Structure formats: structure tokens, C-alpha cells
mmCIF file of C-alpha atoms and ligand atoms in Angstrom:
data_model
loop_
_atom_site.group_PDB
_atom_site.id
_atom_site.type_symbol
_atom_site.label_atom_id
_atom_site.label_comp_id
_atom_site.label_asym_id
_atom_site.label_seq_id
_atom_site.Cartn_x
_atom_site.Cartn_y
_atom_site.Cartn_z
ATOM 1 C CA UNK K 1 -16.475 2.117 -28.801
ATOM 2 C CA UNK K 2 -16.968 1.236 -32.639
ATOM 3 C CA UNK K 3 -14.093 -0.017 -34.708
ATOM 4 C CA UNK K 4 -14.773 3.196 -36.796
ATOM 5 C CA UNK K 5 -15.257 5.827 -33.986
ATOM 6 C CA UNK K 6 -13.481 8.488 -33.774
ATOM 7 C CA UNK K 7 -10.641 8.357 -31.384
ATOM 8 C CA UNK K 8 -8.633 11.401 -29.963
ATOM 9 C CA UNK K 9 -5.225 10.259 -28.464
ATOM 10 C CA UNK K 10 -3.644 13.107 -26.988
ATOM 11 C CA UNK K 11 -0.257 12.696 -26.423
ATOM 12 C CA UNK K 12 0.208 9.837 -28.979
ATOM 13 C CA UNK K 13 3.877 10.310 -29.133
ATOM 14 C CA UNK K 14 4.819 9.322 -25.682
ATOM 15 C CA UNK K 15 5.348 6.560 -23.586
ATOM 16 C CA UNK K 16 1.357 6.225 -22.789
ATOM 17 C CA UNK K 17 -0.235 7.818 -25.808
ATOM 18 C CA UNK K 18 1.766 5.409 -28.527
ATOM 19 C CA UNK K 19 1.312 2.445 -26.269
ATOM 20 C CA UNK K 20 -2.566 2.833 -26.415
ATOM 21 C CA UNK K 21 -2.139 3.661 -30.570
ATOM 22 C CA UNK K 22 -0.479 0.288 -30.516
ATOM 23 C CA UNK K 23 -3.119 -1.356 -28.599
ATOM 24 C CA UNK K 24 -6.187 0.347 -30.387
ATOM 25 C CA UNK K 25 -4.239 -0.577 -33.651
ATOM 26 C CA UNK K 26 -4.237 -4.022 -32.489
ATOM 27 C CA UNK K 27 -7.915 -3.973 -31.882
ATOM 28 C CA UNK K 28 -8.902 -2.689 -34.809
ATOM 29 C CA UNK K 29 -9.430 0.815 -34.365
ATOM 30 C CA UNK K 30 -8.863 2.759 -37.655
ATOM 31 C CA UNK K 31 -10.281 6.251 -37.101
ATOM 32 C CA UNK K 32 -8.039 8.070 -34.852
ATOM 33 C CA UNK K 33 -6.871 11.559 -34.406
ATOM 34 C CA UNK K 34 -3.159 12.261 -33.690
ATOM 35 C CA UNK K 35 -1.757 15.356 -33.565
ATOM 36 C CA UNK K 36 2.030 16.194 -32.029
ATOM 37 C CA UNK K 37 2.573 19.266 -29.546
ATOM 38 C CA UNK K 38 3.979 20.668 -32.807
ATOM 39 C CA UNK K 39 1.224 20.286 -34.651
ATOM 40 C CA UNK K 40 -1.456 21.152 -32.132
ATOM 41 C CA UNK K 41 -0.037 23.205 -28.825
ATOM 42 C CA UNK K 42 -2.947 21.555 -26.538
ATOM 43 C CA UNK K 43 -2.357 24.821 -23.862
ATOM 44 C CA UNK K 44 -3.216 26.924 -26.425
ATOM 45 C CA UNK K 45 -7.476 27.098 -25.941
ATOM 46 C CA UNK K 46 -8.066 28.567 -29.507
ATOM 47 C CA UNK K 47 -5.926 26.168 -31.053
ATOM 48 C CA UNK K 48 -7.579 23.341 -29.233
ATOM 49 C CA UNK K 49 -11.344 24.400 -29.682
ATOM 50 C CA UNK K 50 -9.983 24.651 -33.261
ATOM 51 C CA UNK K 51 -9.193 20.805 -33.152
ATOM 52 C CA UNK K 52 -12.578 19.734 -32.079
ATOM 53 C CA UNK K 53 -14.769 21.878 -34.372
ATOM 54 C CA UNK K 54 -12.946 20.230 -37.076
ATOM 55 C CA UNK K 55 -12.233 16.809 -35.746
ATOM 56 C CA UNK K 56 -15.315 16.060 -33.092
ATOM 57 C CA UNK K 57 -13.985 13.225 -32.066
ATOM 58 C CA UNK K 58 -16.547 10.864 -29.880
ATOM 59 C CA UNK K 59 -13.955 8.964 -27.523
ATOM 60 C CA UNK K 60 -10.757 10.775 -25.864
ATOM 61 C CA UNK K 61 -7.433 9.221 -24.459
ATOM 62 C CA UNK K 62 -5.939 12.606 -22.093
ATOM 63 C CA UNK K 63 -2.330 11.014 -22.632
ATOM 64 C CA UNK K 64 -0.885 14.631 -23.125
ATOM 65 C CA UNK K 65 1.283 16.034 -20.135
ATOM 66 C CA UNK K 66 4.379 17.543 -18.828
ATOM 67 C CA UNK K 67 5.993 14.715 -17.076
ATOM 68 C CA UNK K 68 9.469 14.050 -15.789
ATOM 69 C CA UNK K 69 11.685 13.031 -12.364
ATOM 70 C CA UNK K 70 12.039 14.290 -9.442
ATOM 71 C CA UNK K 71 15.219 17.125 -10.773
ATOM 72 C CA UNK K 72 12.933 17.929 -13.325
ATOM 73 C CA UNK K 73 9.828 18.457 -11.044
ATOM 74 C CA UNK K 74 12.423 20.237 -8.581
ATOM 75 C CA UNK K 75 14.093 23.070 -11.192
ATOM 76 C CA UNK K 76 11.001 23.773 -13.508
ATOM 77 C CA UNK K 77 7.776 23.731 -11.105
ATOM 78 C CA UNK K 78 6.138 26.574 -12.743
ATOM 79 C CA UNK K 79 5.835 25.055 -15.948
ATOM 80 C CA UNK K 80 4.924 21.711 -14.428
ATOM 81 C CA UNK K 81 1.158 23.144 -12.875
ATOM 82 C CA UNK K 82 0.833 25.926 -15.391
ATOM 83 C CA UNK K 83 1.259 23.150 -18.399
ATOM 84 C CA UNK K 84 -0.441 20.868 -17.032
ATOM 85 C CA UNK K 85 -3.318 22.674 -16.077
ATOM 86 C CA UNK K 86 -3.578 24.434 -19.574
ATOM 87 C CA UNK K 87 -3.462 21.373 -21.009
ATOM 88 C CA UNK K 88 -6.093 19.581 -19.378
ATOM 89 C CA UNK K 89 -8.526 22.314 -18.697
ATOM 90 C CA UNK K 90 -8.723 23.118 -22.314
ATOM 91 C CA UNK K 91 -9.335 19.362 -23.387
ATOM 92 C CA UNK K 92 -11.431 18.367 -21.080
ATOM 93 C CA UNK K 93 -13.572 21.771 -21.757
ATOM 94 C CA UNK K 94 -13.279 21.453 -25.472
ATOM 95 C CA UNK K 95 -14.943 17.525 -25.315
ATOM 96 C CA UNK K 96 -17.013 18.323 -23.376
ATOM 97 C CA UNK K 97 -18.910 21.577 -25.615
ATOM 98 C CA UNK K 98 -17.956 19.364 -29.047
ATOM 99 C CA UNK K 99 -19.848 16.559 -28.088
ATOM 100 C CA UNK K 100 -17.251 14.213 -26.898
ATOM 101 C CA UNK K 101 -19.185 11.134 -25.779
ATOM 102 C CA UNK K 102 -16.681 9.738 -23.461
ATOM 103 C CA UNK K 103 -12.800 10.851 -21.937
ATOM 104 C CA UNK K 104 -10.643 9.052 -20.277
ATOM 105 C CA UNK K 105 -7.941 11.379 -18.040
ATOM 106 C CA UNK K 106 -4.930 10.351 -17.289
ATOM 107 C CA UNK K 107 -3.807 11.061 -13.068
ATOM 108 C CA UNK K 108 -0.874 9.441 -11.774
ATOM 109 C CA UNK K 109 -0.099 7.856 -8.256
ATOM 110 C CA UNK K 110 1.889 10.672 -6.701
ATOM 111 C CA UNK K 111 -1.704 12.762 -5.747
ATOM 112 C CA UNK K 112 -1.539 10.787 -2.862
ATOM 113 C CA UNK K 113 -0.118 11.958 -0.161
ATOM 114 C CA UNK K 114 3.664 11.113 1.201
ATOM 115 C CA UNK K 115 2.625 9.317 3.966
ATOM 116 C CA UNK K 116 -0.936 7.864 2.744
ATOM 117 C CA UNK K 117 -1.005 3.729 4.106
ATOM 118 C CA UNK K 118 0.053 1.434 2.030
ATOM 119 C CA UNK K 119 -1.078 -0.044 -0.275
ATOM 120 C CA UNK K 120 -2.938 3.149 -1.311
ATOM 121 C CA UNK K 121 -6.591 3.241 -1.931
ATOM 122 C CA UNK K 122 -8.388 5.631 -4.144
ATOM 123 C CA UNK K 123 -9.994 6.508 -0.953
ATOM 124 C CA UNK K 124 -6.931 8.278 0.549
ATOM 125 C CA UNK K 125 -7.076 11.314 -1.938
ATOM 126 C CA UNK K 126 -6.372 14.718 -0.300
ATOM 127 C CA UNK K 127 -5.942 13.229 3.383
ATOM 128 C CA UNK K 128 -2.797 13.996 4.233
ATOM 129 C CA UNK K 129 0.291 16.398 2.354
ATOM 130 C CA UNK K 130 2.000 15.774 -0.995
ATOM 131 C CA UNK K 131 5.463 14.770 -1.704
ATOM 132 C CA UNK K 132 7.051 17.861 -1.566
ATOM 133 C CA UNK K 133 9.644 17.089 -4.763
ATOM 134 C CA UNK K 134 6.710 16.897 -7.227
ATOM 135 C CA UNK K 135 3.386 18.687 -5.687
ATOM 136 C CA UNK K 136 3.390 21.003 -8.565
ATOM 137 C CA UNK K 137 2.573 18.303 -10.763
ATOM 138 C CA UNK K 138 0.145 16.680 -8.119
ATOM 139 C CA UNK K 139 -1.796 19.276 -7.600
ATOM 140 C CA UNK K 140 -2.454 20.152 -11.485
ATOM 141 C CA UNK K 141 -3.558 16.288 -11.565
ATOM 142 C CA UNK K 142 -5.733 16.511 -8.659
ATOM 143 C CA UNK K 143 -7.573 19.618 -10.283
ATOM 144 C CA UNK K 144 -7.994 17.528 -13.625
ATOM 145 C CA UNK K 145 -9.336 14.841 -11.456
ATOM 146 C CA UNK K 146 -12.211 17.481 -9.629
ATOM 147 C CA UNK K 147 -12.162 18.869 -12.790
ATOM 148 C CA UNK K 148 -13.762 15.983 -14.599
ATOM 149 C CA UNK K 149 -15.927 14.901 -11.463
ATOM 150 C CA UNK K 150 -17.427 18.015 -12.036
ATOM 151 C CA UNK K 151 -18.266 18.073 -15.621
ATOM 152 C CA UNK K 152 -19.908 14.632 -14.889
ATOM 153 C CA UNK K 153 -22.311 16.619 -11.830
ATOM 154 C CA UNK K 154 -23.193 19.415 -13.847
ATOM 155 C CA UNK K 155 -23.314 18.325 -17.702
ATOM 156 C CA UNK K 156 -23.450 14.584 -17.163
ATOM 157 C CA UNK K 157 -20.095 14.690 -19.350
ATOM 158 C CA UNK K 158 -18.901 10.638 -18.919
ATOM 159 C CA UNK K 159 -15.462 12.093 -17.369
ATOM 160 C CA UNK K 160 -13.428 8.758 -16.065
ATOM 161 C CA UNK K 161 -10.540 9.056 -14.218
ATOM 162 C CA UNK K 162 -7.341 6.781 -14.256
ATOM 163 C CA UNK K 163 -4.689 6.795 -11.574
ATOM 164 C CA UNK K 164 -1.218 4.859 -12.699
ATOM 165 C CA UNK K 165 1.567 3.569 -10.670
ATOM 166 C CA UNK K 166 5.737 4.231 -12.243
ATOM 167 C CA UNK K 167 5.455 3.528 -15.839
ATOM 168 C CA UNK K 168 8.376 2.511 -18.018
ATOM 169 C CA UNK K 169 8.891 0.268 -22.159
ATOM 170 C CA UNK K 170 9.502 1.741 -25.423
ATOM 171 C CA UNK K 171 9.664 5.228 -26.406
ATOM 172 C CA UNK K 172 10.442 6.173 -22.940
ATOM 173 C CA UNK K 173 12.364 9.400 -21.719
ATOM 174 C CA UNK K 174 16.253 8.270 -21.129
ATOM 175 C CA UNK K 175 17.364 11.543 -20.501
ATOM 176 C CA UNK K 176 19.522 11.332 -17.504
ATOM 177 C CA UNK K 177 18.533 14.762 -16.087
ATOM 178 C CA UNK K 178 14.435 14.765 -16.607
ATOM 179 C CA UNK K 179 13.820 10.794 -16.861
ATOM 180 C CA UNK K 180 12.222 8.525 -14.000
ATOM 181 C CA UNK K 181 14.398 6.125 -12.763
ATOM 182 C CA UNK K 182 14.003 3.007 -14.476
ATOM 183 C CA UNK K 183 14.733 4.191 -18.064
ATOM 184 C CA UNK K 184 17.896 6.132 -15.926
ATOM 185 C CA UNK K 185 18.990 3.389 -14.692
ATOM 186 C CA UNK K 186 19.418 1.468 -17.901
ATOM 187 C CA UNK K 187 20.754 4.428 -19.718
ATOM 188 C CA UNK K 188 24.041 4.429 -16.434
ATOM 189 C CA UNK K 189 24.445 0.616 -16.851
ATOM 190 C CA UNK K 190 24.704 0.524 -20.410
ATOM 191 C CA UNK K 191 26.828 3.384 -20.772
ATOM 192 C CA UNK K 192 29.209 1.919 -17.865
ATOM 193 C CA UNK K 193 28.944 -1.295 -19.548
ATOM 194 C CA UNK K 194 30.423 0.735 -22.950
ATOM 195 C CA UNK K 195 33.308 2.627 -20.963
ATOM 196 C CA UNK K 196 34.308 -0.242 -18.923
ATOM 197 C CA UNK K 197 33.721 1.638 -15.771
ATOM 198 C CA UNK K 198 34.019 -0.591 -12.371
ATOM 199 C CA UNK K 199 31.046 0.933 -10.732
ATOM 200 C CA UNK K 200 27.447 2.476 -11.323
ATOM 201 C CA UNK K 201 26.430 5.358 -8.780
ATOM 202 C CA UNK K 202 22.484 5.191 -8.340
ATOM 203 C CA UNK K 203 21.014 7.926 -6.448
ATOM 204 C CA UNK K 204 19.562 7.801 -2.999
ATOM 205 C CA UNK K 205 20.054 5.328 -0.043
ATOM 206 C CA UNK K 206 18.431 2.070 -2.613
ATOM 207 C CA UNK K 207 15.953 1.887 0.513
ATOM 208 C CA UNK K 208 12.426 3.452 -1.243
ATOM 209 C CA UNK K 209 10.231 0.825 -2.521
ATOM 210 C CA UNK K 210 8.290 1.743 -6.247
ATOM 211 C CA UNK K 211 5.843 0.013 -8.170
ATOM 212 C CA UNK K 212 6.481 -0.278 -11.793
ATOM 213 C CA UNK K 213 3.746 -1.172 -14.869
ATOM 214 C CA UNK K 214 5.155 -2.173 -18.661
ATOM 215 C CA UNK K 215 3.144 0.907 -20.547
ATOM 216 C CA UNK K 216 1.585 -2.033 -22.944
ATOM 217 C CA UNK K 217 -0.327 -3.566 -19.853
ATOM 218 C CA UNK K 218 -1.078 0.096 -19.025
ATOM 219 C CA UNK K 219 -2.568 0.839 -22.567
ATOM 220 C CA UNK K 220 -4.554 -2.441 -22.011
ATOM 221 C CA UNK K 221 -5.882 -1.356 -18.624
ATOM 222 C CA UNK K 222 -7.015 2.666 -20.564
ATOM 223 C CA UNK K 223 -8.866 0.358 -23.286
ATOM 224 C CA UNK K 224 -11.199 -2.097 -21.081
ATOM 225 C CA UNK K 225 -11.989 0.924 -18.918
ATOM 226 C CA UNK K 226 -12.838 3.255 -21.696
ATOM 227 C CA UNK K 227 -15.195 0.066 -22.658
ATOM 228 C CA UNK K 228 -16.779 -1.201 -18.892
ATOM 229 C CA UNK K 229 -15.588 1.742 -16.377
ATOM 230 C CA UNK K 230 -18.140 4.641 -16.182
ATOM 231 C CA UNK K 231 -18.102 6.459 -12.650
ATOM 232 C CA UNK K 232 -16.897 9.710 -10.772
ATOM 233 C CA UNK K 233 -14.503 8.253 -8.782
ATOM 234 C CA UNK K 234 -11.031 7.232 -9.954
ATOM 235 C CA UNK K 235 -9.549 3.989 -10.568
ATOM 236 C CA UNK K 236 -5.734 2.870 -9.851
ATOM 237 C CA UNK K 237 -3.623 0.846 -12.404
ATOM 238 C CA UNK K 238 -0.974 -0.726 -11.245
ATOM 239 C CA UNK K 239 1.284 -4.565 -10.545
ATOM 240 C CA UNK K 240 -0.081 -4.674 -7.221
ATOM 241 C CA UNK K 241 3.212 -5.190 -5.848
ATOM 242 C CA UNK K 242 6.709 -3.079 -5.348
ATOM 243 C CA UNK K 243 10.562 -3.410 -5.456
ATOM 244 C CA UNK K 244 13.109 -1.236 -3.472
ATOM 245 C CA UNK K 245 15.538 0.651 -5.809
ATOM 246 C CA UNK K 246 18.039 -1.267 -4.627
ATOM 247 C CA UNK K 247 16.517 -4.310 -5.816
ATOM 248 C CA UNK K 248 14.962 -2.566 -9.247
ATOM 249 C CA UNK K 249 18.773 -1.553 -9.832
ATOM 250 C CA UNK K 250 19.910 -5.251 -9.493
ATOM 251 C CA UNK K 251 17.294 -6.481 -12.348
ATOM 252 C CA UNK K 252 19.147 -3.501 -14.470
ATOM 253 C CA UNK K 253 22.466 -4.444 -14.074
ATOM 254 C CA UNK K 254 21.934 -8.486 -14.701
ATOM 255 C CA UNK K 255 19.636 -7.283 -17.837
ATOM 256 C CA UNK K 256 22.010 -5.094 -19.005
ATOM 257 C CA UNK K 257 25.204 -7.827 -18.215
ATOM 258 C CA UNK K 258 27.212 -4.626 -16.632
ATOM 259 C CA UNK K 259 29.824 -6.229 -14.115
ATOM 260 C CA UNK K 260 30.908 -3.817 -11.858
ATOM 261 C CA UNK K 261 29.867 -2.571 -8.776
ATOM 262 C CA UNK K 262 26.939 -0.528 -7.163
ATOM 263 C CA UNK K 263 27.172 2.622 -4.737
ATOM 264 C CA UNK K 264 24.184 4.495 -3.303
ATOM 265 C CA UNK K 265 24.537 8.082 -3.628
ATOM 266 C CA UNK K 266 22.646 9.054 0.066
ATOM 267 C CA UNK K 267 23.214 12.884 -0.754
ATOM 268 C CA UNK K 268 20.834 12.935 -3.161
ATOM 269 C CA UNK K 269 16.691 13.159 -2.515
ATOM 270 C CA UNK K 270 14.910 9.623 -2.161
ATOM 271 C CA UNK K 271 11.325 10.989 -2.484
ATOM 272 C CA UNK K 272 8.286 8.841 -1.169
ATOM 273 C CA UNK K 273 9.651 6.150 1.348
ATOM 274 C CA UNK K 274 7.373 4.113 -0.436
ATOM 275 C CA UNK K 275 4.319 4.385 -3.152
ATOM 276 C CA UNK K 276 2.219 0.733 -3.757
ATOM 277 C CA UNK K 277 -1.251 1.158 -5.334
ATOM 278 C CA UNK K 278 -4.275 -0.630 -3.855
ATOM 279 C CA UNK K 279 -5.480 -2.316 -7.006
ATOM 280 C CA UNK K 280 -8.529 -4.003 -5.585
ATOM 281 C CA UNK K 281 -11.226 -1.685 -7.301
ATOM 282 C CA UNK K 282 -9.574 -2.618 -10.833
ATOM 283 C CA UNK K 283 -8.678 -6.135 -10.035
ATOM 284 C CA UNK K 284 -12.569 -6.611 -9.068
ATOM 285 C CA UNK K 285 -13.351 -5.646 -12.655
ATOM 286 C CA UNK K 286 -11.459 -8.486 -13.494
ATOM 287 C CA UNK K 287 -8.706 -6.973 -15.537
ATOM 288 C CA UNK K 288 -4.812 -8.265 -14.413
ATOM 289 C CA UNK K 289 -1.538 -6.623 -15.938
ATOM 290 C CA UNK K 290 0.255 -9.321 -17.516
ATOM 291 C CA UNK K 291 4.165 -8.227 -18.212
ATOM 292 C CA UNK K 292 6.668 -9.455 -15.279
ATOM 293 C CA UNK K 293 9.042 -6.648 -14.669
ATOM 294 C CA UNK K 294 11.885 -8.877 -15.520
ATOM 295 C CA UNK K 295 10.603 -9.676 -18.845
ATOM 296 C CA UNK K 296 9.757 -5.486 -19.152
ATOM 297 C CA UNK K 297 13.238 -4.506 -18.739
ATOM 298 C CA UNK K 298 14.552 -6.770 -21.056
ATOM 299 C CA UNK K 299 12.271 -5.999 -23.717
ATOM 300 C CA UNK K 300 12.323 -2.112 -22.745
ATOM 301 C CA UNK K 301 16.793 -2.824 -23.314
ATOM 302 C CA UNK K 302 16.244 -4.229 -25.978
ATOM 303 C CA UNK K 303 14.260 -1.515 -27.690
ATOM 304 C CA UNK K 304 16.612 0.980 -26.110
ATOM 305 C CA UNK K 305 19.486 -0.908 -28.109
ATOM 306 C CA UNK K 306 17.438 -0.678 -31.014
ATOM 307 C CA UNK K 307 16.884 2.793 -31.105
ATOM 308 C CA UNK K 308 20.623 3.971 -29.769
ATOM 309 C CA UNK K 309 19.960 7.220 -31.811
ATOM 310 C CA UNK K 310 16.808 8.486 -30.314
ATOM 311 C CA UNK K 311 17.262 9.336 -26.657
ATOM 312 C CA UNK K 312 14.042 11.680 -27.201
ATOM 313 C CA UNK K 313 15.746 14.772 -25.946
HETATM 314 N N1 NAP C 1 5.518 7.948 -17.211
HETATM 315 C C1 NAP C 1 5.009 7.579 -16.060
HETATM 316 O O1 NAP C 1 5.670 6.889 -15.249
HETATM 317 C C2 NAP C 1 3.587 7.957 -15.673
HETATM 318 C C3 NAP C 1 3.095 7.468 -14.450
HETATM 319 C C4 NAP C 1 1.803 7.788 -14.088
HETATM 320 C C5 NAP C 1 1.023 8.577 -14.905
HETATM 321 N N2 NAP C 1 1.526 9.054 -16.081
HETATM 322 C C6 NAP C 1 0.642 9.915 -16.871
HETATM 323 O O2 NAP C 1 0.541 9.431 -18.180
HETATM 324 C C7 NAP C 1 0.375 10.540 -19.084
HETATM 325 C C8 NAP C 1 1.393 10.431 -20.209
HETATM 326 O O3 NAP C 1 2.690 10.405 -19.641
HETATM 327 P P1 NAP C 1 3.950 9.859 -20.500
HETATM 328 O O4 NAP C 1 4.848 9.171 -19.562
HETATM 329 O O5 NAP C 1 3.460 9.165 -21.727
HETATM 330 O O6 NAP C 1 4.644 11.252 -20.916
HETATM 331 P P2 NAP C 1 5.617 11.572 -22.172
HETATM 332 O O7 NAP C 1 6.253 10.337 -22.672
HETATM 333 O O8 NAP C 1 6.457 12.707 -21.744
HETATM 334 O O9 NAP C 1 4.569 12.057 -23.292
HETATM 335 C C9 NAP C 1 3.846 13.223 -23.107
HETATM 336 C C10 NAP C 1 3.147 13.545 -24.403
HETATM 337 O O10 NAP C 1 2.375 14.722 -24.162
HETATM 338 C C11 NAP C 1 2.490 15.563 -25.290
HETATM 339 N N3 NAP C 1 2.409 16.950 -24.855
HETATM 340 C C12 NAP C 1 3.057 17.535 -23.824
HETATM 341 N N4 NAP C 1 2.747 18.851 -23.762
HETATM 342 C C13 NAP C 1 1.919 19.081 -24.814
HETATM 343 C C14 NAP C 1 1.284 20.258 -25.333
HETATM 344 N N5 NAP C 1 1.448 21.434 -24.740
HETATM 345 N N6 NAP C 1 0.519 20.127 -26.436
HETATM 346 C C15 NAP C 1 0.367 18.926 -27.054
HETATM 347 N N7 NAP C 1 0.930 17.774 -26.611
HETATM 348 C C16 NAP C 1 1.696 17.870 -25.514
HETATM 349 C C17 NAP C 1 3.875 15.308 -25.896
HETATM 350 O O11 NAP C 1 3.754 15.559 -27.280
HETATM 351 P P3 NAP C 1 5.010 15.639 -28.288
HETATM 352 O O12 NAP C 1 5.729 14.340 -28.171
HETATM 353 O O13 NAP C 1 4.353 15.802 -29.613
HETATM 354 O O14 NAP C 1 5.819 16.827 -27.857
HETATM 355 C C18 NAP C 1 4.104 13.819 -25.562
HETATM 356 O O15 NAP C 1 3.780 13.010 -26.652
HETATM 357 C C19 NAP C 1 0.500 11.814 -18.261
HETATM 358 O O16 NAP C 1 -0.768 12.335 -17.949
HETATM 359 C C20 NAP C 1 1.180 11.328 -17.003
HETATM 360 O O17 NAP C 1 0.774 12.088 -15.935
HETATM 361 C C21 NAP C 1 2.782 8.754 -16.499
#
């Protein structure tokens, strides 16, 4: 990838797609295409073979998506495989008949299935069910997956495929009805911090264990495998190690300085019992995430502090 080539970063806007604009930024990259959902509705196919007549850009970053938690996934699963689907499809089709030389897609670590062993390997794909709560959104990733695996058997299109664990940092989603739980959880502790309540209720029993990866280590990770990664099957990005909720919600509250208590909310879904990525295939590449999850939250506060306004939605 030259300094000057020209870079497609779909999805620049959120969590993954301005973390890897920071990092190619960083780099040196200068020539890169960015275009909003506003700007350039990446379901539409006209509108999106439009883009890369014009643009023809050489290297592409899929960051663009339909994402949310597990409410989210629950109340609006239609538009969570159509979406996702559209989008992807028509990307991955367009690069592919524009000349794109290489894409990077973007998976995620819930096309496993609920009760794959843990640590999961890559290897585990489609042997066993999904997790109910969110297969909607699993199964559109699993067909982007095939999807590109495909264009690399019949076209020799260089399709990689990148699976990440829980992501959280700046510019992520603190809307208490469609966010993932981290950003949730600082979003309840700060605001009970502000009222002066005496407790925080988190959802669930506190007993799942998650992984969690600062978006700037996963931006880093996208990079050096756009650069040294070329093969069918996917890779997983991840810390390599988990934290129960219960635990996760402890580093929130003593970030955050909230006093009061904590109460698990049992009535409410838990998902996965427990979701660790087996990290060996990326680790042997020799890449390692460097951001503590201590250190994440309190940088990911602090930006949250700093940009009080902006919830995003
Ligand atoms: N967040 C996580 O924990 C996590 C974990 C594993 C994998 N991932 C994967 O990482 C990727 C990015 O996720 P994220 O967390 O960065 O999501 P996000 O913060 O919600 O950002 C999604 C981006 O996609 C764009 N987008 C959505 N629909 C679009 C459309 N129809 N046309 C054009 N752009 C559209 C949005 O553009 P606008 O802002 O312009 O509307 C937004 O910038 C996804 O593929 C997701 O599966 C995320």
C-alpha cells in the first residue's frame, strides 16, 4: 500500500472506520476516500457502482455496518441482515468489477456459535448454532465472509477477512438502548455519579465473561494485515484474554469515581455465557494489541467527558 494509493474507508465515521483514518493518517496515507451514509447510501447498488467508476479506489477498509446490542439486534432484526447484506454485497461486488486491488472485510466474533470451545478458533465457523439474540447480524457476516472467499476462487479478487472481538474508545455509540455494553456502562455510572444516585443497575446476572479491544489497537491490527495478510481464511483480532461483566462493571465504576452500589438485573438476557477469541493465527504473525483495558476506559471517559454533547444518536 503506497503512501499515495487510493484508500476507500467505508464507514469512516464510526468507531472502526475513524480509528483506521486516524491510524492511516498517522502513517502517512493522504489519498483516501470518505464518504458518510448521507453522502453515499452504500445499500443502494447504483449509488455505489457510481462511487467506484468515479473514485476506483485500489485498497478498501469494509468498516460500514449496521451494528448495535443485543435490544437493538432483538427489536429491529430485519434491518440488521437486510442492511447488512446490501451493504456488503454491493461493495464487495463493486471492488471487485472496478479494479479494487485489495479489501479488507470487516466480520465480528459473534459468527461463532453459542457454545463453540473456548478460546474460539477460526476453525469453529458454522459448527454448532448462533446466539440466538443477534443471528440476524451473524448470519449477514457469515455470508460476507463466503462471500469474499468466493470472489478470491473464482476472480482471484484478494478478499481478506477480519474477525474482531467487543470493541469500544472514542466516537463510540452511548446510546443506552442500541449501545454494547461497555460504552453503556459508562454512560449509567456517570449519569448516577451526576444525580447522586446510591446504586447502578447493570443488566444480567454479571456472570458472562467478554473480551474487549481499544478500536486504536484494532485499526492497527486492519493496517498490518491489509500490508502482510493475504489468504481465504479469516483471521481473529482480539486481547487474547476476557473479563466477566461483573468485573468489566467494577473497572467502570472506579474509572468513573461513582460511589454507590451495584445490582445485577437477572431478568434481563445475558447472551453468550462466554465469547474469548483464539488469537494464535494473528499472534503468529507477530502483531500484539497494545492498550490495557484499564488504560482504554479511562481514555474512552475521558473522551466521553469531552464530547458531553455528542451521544451520536
Ligand atoms: N463495535 C464493535 O464492538 C464491533 C465488534 C466486532 C466487529 N465490528 C465490526 O466493525 C465494523 C464497524 O463497526 P462500528 O462499531 O465502527 O460501527 P458504527 O460505529 O455503528 O459505524 C458504522 C458506520 O457504518 C456506516 N454505515 C452504516 N450503514 C451505512 C449505509 N447504508 N451506507 C453507508 N454507510 C453506512 C455509518 O455511516 P454514518 O456514520 O455516515 O451514518 C457508520 O459510520 C462492522 O462491520 C462491525 O461488524 C464491530
Amino acid at each position: 500500500m503506497n503512501k499515495d494509493a487510493r484508500i476507500f474507508v467505508a464507514g469512516h465515521r464510526g468507531l472502526v472506520g475513524s480509528a483506521i483514518v486516524r491510524r492511516l493518517q498517522a502513517d502517512g496515507y493522504t489519498n483516501l476516500l470518505l464518504r458518510s451514509s448521507a453522502e453515499v447510501d452504500l445499500r443502494d447498488q447504483r449509488a455505489v457502482t457510481q462511487l467506484f467508476e468515479q473514485e476506483r479506489p485500489e485498497f478498501v477498509f469494509l468498516a460500514a455496518a449496521k451494528v448495535g446490542g443485543i435490544h437493538a439486534n432483538n427489536t429491529y432484526p430485519a434491518d440488521f441482515i437486510r442492511d447488512n447484506l446490501q451493504v456488503q454485497t454491493n461493495v464487495i461486488d463493486s471492488a471487485y468489477r472496478h479494479g479494487t486491488s485489495k479489501l479488507l472485510f470487516l466480520g465480528s466474533s459473534c459468527i461463532y456459535p453459542k457454545l463453540a470451545p473456548q478460546p474460539m478458533p477460526e476453525s469453529c465457523l458454522l459448527t454448532g448454532a448462533l446466539e440466538p439474540t443477534n443471528e440476524w447480524y451473524a448470519v449477514a457476516k457469515i455470508a460476507g465472509l463466503k462471500m469474499g472467499q468466493a470472489y478470491r476462487r473464482q476472480y482471484g479478487f484478494d478478499v481478506i477477512s477480519a474477525m474482531p472481538t467487543n470493541l469500544y474508545g472514542p466516537g463510540d455509540n452511548f446510546d443506552l438502548q442500541n449501545s454494547h455494553v461497555l460504552p453503556a456502562l459508562i454512560r449509567k455510572f456517570h449519569e448516577a455519579k451526576a444525580r447522586g444516585d446510591t446504586e447502578v443497575i447493570v443488566w444480567g446476572t454479571g456472570t458472562p465473561r467478554r473480551e474487549f479491544l481499544h478500536c486504536d489497537d484494532l485499526a492497527d491490527a486492519c493496517v498490518f494485515l491489509m500490508q502482510h495478510y493475504s489468504a481465504e481464511d479469516p483471521v481473529n483480532i482480539g486481547w487474547g484474554a476476557d473479563v466477566s461483566i461483573q468485573e468489566l462493571a467494577n473497572i467502570v465504576r472506579d474509572v468513573v469515581g461513582f460511589q454507590g452500589q451495584l445490582r445485577f438485573d437477572a431478568s434481563k438476557p445475558d447472551g453468550t455465557p462466554r465469547k474469548l477469541l483464539d488469537t494464535t493465527k494473528l499472534q503468529a504473525t507477530g502483531w500484539q494489541p497494545r492498550i490495557e483495558l484499564r488504560e482504554g476506559i479511562a481514555a474512552t471517559y475521558r473522551w466521553f467527558i469531552e464530547h458531553q454533547i455528542d451521544y451520536r444518536h
